Coordinates of C-alpha atoms and ligand atoms in Angstrom, one line a residue:
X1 CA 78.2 -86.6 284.4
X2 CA 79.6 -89.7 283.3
X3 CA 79.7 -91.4 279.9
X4 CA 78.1 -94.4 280.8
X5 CA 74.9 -91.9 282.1
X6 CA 75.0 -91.1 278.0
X7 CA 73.6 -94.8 277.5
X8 CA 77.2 -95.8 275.8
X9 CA 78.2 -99.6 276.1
X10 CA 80.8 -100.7 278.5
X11 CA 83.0 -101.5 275.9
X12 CA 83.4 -97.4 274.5
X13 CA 83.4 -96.4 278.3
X14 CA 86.2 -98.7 278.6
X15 CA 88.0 -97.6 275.5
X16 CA 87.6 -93.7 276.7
X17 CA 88.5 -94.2 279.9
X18 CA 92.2 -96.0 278.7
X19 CA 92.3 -92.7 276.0
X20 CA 92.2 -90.9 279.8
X21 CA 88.6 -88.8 279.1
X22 CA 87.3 -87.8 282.6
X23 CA 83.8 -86.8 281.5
X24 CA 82.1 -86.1 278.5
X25 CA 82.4 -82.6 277.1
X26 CA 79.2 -80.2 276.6
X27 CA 78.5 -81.4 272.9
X28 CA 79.3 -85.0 273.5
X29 CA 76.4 -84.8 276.5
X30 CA 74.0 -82.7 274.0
X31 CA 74.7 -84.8 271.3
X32 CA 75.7 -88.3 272.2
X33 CA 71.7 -89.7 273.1
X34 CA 70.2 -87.7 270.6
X35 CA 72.1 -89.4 267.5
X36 CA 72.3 -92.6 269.5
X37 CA 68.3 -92.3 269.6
X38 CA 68.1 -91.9 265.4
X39 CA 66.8 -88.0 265.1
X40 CA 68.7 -86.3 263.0
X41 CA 70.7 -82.9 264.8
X42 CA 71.9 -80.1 263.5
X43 CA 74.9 -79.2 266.0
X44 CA 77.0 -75.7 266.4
X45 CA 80.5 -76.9 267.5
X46 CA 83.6 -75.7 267.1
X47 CA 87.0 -77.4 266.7
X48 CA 88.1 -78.2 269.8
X49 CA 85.0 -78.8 271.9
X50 CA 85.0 -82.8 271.8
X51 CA 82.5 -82.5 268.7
X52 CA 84.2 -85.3 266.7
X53 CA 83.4 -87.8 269.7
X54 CA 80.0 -86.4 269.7
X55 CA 79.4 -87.8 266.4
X56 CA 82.2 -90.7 266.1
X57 CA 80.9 -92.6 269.6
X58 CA 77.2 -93.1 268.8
X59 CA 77.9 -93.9 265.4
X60 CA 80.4 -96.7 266.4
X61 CA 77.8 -97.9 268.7
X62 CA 75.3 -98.0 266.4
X63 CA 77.3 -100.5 263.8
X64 CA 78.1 -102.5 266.3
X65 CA 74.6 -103.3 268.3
X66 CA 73.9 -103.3 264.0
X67 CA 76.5 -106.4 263.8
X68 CA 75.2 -108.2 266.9
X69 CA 71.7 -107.8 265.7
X70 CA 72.9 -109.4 262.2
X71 CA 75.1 -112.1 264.4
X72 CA 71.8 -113.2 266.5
X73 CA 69.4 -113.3 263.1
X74 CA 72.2 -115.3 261.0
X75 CA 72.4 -117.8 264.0
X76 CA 68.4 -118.2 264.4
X77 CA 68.1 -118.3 260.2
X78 CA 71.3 -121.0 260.3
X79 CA 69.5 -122.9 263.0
X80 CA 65.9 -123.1 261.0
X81 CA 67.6 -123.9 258.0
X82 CA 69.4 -126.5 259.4
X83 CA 66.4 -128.2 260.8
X84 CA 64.7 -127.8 257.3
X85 CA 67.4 -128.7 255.0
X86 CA 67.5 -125.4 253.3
X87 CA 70.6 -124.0 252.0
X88 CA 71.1 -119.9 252.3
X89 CA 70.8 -118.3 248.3
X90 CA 71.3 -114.9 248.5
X91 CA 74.9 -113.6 248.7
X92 CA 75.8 -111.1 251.1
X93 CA 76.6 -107.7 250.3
X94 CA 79.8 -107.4 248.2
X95 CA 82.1 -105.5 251.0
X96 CA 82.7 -102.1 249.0
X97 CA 79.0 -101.8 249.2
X98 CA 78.3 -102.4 253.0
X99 CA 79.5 -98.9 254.2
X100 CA 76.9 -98.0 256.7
X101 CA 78.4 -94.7 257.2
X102 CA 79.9 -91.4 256.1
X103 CA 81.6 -88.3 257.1
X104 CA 82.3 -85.8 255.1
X105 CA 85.1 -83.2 255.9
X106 CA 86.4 -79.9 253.8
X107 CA 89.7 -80.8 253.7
X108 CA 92.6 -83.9 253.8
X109 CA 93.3 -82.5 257.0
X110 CA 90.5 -82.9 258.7
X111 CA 90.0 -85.8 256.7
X112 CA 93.2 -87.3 258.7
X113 CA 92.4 -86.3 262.2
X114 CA 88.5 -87.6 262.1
X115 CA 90.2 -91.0 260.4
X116 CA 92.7 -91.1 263.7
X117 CA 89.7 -90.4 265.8
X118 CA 87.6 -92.8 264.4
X119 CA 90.7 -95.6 265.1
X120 CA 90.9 -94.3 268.2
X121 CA 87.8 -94.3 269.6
X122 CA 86.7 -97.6 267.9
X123 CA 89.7 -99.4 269.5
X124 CA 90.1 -103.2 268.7
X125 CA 86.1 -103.2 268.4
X126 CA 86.2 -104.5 264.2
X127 CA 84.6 -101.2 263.4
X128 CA 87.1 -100.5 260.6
X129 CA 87.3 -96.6 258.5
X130 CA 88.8 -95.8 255.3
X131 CA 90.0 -92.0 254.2
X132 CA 89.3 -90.9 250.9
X133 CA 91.1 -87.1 249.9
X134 CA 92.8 -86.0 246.9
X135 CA 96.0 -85.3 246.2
X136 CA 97.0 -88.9 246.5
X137 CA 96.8 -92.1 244.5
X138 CA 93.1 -93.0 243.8
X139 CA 93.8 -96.5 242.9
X140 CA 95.1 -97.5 246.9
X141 CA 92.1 -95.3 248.0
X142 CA 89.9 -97.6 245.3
X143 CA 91.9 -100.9 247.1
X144 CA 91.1 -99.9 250.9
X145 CA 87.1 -99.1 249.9
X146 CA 87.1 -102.6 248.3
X147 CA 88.6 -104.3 250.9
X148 CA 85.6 -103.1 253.3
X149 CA 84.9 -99.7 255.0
X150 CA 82.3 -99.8 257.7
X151 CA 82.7 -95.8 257.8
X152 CA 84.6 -93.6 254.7
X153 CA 85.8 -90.5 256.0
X154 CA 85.9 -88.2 253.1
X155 CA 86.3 -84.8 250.8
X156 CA 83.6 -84.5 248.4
X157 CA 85.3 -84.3 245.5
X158 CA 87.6 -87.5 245.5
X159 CA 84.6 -89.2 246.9
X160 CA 82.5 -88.3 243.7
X161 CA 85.7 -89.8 241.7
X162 CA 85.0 -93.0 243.3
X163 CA 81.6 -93.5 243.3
X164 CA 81.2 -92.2 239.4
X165 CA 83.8 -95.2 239.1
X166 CA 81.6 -97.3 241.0
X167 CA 84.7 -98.4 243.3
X168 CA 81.7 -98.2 245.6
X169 CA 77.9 -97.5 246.1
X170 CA 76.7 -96.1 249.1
X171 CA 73.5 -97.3 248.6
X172 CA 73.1 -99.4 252.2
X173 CA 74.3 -96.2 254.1
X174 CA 72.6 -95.3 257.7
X175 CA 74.0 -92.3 258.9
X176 CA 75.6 -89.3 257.0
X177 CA 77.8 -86.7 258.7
X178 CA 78.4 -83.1 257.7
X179 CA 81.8 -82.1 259.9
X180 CA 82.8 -78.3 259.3
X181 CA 80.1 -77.6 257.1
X182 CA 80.2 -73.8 257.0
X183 CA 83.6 -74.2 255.9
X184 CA 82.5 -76.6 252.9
X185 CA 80.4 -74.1 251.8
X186 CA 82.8 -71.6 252.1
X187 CA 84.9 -73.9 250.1
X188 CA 82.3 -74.3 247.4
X189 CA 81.4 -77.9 247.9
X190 CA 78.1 -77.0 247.7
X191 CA 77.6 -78.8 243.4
X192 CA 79.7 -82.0 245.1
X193 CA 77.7 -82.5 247.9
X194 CA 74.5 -82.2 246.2
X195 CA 76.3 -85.1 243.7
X196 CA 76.8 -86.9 246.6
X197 CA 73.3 -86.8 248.0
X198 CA 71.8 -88.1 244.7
X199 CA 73.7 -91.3 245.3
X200 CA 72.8 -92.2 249.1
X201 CA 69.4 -94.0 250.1
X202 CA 66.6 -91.2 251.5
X203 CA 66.1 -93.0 254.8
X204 CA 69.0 -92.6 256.6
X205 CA 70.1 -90.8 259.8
X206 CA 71.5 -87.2 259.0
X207 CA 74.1 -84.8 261.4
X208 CA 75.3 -82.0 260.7
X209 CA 78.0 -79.9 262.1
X210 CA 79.3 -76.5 262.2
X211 CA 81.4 -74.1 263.9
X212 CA 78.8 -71.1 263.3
X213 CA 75.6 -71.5 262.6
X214 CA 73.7 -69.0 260.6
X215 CA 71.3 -68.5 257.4
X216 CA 73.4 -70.1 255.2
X217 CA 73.7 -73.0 257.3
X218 CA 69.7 -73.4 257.9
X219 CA 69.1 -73.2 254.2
X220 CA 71.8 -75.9 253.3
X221 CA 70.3 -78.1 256.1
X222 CA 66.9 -77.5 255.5
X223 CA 67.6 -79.9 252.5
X224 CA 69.5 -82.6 254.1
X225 CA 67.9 -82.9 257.7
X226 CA 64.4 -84.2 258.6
X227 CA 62.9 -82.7 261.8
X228 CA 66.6 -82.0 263.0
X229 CA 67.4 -81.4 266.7
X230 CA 68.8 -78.5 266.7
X231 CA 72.1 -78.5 269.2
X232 CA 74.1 -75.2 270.4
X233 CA 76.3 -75.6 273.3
X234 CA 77.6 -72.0 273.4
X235 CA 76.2 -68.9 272.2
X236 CA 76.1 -68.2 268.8
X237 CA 79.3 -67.4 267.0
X238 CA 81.3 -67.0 270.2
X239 CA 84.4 -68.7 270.7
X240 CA 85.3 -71.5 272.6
X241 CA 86.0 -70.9 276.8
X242 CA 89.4 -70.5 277.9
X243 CA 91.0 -68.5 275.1
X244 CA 92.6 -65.4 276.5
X245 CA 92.4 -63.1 273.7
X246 CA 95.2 -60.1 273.1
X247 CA 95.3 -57.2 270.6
X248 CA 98.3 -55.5 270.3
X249 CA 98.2 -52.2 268.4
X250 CA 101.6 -51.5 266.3
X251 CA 103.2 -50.1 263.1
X252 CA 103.1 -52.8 260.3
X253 CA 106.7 -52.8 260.2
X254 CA 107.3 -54.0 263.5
X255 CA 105.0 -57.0 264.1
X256 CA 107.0 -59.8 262.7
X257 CA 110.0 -57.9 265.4
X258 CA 107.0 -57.7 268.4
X259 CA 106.3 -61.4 267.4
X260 CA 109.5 -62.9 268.1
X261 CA 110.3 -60.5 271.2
X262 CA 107.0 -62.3 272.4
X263 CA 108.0 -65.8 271.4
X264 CA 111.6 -65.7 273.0
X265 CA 110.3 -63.3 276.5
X266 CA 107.6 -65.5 277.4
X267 CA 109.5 -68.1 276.4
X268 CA 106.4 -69.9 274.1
X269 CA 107.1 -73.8 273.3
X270 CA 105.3 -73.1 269.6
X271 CA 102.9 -71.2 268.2
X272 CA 100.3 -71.0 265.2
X273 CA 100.9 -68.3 263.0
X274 CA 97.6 -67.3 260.8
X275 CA 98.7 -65.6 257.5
X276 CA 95.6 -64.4 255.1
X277 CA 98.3 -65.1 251.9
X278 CA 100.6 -68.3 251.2
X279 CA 103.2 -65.8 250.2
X280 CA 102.3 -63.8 253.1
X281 CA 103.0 -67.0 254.9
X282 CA 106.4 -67.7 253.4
X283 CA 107.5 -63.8 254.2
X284 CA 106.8 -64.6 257.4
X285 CA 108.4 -67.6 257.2
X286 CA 111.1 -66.3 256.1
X287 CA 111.7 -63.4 258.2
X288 CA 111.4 -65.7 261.2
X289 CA 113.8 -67.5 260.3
X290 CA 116.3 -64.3 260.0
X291 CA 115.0 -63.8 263.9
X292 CA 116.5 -67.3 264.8
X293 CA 113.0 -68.8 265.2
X294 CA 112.3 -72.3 263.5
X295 CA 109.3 -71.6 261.6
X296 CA 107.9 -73.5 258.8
X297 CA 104.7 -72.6 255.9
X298 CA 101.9 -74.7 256.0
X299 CA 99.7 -74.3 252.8
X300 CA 98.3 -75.3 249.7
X301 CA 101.7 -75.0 247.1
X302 CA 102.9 -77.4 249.5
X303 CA 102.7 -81.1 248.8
X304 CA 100.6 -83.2 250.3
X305 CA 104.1 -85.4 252.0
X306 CA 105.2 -81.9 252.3
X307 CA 102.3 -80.9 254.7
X308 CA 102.5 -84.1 256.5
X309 CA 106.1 -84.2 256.9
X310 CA 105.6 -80.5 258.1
X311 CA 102.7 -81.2 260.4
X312 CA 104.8 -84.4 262.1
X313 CA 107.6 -82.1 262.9
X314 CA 105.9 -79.3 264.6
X315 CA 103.8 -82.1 266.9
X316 CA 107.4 -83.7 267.4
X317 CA 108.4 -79.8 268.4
X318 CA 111.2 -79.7 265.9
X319 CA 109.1 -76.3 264.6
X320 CA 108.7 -73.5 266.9
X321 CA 105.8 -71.5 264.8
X322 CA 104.0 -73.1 262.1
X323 CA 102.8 -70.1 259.6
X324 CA 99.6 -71.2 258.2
X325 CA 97.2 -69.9 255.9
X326 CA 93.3 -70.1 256.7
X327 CA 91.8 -72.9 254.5
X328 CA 95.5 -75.0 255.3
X329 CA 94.6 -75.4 258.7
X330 CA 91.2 -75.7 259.0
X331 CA 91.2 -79.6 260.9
X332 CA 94.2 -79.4 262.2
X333 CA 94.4 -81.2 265.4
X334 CA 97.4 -80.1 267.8
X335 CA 97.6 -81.0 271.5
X336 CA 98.8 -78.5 274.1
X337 CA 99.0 -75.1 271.5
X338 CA 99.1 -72.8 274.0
X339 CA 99.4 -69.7 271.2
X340 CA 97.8 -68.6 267.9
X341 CA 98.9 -65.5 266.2
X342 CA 97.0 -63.2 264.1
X343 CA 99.7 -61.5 261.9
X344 CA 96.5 -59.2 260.1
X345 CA 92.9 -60.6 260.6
X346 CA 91.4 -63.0 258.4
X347 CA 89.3 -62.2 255.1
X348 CA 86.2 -63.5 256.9
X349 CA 85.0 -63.2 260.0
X350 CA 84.0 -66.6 260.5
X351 CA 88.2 -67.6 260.5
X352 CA 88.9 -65.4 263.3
X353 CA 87.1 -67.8 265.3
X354 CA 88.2 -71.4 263.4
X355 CA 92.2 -69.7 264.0
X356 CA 91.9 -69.2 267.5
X357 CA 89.6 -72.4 268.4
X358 CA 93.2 -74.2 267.2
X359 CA 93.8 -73.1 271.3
X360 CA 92.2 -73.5 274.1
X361 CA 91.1 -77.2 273.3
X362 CA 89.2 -79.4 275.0
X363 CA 89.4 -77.2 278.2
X364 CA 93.1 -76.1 278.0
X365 CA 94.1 -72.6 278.7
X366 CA 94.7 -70.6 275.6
X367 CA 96.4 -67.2 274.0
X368 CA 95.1 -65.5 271.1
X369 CA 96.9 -62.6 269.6
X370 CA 96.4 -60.3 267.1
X371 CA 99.2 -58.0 265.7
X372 CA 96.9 -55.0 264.5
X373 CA 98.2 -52.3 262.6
X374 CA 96.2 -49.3 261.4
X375 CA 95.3 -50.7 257.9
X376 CA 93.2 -53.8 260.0
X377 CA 91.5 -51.4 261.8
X378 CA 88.5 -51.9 258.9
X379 CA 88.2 -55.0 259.4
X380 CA 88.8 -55.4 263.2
X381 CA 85.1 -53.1 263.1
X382 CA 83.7 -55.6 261.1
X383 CA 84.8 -58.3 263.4
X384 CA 83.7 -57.0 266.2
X385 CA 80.2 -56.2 264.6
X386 CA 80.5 -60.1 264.1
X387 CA 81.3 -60.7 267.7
X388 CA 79.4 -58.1 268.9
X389 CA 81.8 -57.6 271.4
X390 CA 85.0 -55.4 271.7
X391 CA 88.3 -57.4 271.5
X392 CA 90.6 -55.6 274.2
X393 CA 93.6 -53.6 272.7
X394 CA 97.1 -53.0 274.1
X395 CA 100.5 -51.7 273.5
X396 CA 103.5 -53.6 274.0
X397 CA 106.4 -52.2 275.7
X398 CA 109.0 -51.4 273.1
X399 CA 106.8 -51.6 270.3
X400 CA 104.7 -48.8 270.6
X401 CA 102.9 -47.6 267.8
X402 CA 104.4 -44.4 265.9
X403 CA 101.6 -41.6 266.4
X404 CA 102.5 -39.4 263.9
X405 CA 102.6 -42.4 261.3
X406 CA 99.6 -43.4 262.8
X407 CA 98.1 -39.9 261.6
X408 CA 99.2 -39.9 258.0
X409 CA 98.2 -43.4 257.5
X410 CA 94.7 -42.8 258.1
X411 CA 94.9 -39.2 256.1
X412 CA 95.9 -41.8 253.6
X413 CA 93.0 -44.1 254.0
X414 CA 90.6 -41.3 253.7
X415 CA 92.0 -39.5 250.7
X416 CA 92.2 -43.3 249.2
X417 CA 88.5 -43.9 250.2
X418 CA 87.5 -40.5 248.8
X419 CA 89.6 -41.4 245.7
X420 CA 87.6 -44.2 245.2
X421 CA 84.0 -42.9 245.8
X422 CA 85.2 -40.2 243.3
X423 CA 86.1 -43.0 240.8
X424 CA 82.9 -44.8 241.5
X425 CA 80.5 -41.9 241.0
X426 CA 82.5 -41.3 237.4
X427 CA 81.9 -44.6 236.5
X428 CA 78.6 -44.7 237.7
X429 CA 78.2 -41.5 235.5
X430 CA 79.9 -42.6 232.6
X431 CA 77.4 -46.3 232.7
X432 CA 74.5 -43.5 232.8
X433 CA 75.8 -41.5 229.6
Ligands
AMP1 P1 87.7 -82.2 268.6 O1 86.8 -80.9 269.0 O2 86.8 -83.3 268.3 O3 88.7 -81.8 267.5 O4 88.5 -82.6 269.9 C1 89.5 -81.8 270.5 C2 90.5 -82.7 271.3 O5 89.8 -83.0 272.6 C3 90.9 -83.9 270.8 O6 92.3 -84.0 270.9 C4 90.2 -85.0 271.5 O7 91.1 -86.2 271.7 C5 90.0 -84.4 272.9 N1 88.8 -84.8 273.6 C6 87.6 -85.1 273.0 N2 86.7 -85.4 274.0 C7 87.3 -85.4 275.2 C8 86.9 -85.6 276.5 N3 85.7 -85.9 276.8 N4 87.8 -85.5 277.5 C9 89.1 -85.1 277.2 N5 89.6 -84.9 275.9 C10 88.7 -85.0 274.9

């Protein structure tokens, strides 16, 4: 399929074949007519399926057959008023108020790779995007939104900053994009975005995405989208193709040693390291280091030039493994990461599958691995409940787990889970008395 078949002009078929796409990806062929047609959609995507072109190309298309329509009706209103001596009274729009459209992203992140995409795919076509994120100077942001966005890429909250100081208004908006949203709601966007909503006109187009859909996510939408179409292009919660997926069972005390065996025997170019805490991130970090591996945190202590300055060294390759924690790198766009490391599983289950969609993207081969000791043995059963699947386990040669320790660890767990059933039937009693 090709994307011309997609009903996109020649000028975006141009500008994607130059950026060296073949063929549209499955969400971009889902997606692509369906938004180009008006409906509003309700898409499961993850990161790394082409789902920001799924949403970035029709819009583009859309504001510009929106210009050419305004070009044609100026030049027949310019040529009737001309024969009848009439000169044009109402003003046009004041340019901060002429945004037609708007994505809304969790994170700055994000935020900064849909803003390069957006660029990117619009090419030298006029269609112009401004980002708006905290963390930096709101009076530049306030500037670029004045000087004319045809689409604001956005955070909620700095976005609400701006329109409660009426920088802007959004009230000529067309379409409105949800990117990530299960992961704004995880982030507790939820107040913002209602804010938001209060402010944009009711007739507008609507899309929402998100890298799992479930209950949560048809309640939310059931608010926002009118007569959605709904759009899944894998099954449910599964991850993307391609990713290779390895456990490797160990003793805690030997992952970050199994880690960097891995990293200098198979001779990896770089590698993403998932942490659950920032100062689980900067141990790691830090015992990396000791192991002659370049590795860097990536989190929320660090600044925002901090994380950028990070981020542009490790897609230079001047960072071997970039340790990251899970709301850090939710957005982050890296070609060719061949290898995404679980040093323990995430809190949620939902991460497991946002940490290793940062592989395997847009159809490149990918490695997963998780370093699983016995105290993520809970919560590997609860991700696999979530999967509903079995992730295959393995030892590594060299790194063998300890049996015996193996054995007194989980004695452990249960006299600590007894413990604490104990402790809860006292206070239980104790509430009753
Ligand atoms: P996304 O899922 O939007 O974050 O996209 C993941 C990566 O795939 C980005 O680096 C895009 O530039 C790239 N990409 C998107 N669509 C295509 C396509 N049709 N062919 C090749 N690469 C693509």
């Amino acid at each position: 399929m090709s994307f011309s078949s997609l009903s996109l002009m020649p000028s975006l078929v141009k500008q994607l074949n130059s950026l060296g796409y073949e063929q549209p990806t499955p969400i971009q062929q889902q997606a692509i007519p369906v938004v180009l047609s008006g409906k509003d959609v309700l898409a499961g995507a993850q990161t790394g399926t082409g789902k920001t072109a799924a949403f970035v190309l029709p819009i583009i298309q859309m504001l510009l057959q929106d210009l050419d329509d305004k070009a044609t009706n100026a030049e027949v209103d310019n040529a009737t008023n001309a024969e009848v001596n009439i000169v044009p009274s109402k003003e046009a729009p004041k340019k901060a108020d002429n945004t037609q459209a708007l994505i809304l992203v969790p994170t700055r992140e994000l935020a900064q790779q849909v803003h390069q995409s957006v660029e990117k795919y619009a090419g030298d076509s006029g269609i112009n995007a401004v980002i708006v994120y905290g963390g930096v100077s709101i009076k530049a942001q306030a500037d670029a939104i004045q000087a004319g966005a045809d689409i604001i890429v956005a955070t909620p909250g700095r976005l609400l900053d701006h329109l409660r100081n009426r920088v802007m208004s959004l009230a000529n908006l067309k379409h409105l994009v949800f990117d990530e949203a299960d992961r704004m709601l995880d982030m507790g966007f939820r107040d913002e975005i209602i804010e938001v909503l209060k402010r944009l006109p009711k007739e507008r187009q609507t899309l929402l995405f998100s890298a799992t859909l479930d209950e949560r996510i048809f309640k939310f939408s059931k608010r926002l989208l009118y007569s959605p179409q709904v759009i899944e292009t894998s099954d449910r919660n599964s991850t993307a193709a391609k990713i290779v997926e390895r456990v490797y069972n160990l003793d805690i005390n030997k992952k970050m040693p199994a880690l960097c065996h891995l990293i200098k025997k198979e001779n990896w170019q770089q590698a993403l390291v998932f942490s659950r805490t920032k100062q689980g991130a900067d141990k790691v970090v830090t015992q990396m280091k000791q192991a002659g591996v370049n590795a860097a945190a990536f989190h929320a202590d660090l600044s925002q030039t901090m994380r950028e300055t990070v981020l542009a060294q490790f897609k230079l390759g001047d960072i071997k493994a970039l340790v990251a924690t899970d709301v850090a790198a939710r957005g982050l766009d890296i070609n060719e990461l061949n290898y995404v490391v679980n040093i323990e599983l995430p809190f949620q289950n939902e991460d497991y599958i946002h940490r290793i969609g940062r592989t395997g993207r847009a159809g490149k081969e990918g490695q997963a691995i998780t370093l699983l000791s016995v105290d993520d043995e809970p919560q590997l059963i609860k991700l696999e409940a979530f999967l509903d699947r079995r992730l295959p386990q393995q030892w590594l040669v060299g790194f063998e787990p300890d049996l015996t320790q193996v054995a007194s660890v989980t004695r452990k767990t249960k006299k600590g889970a007894l413990k604490k059933q104990a402790l809860k039937k006292a206070l239980a009693q104790s509430k009753r008395r």
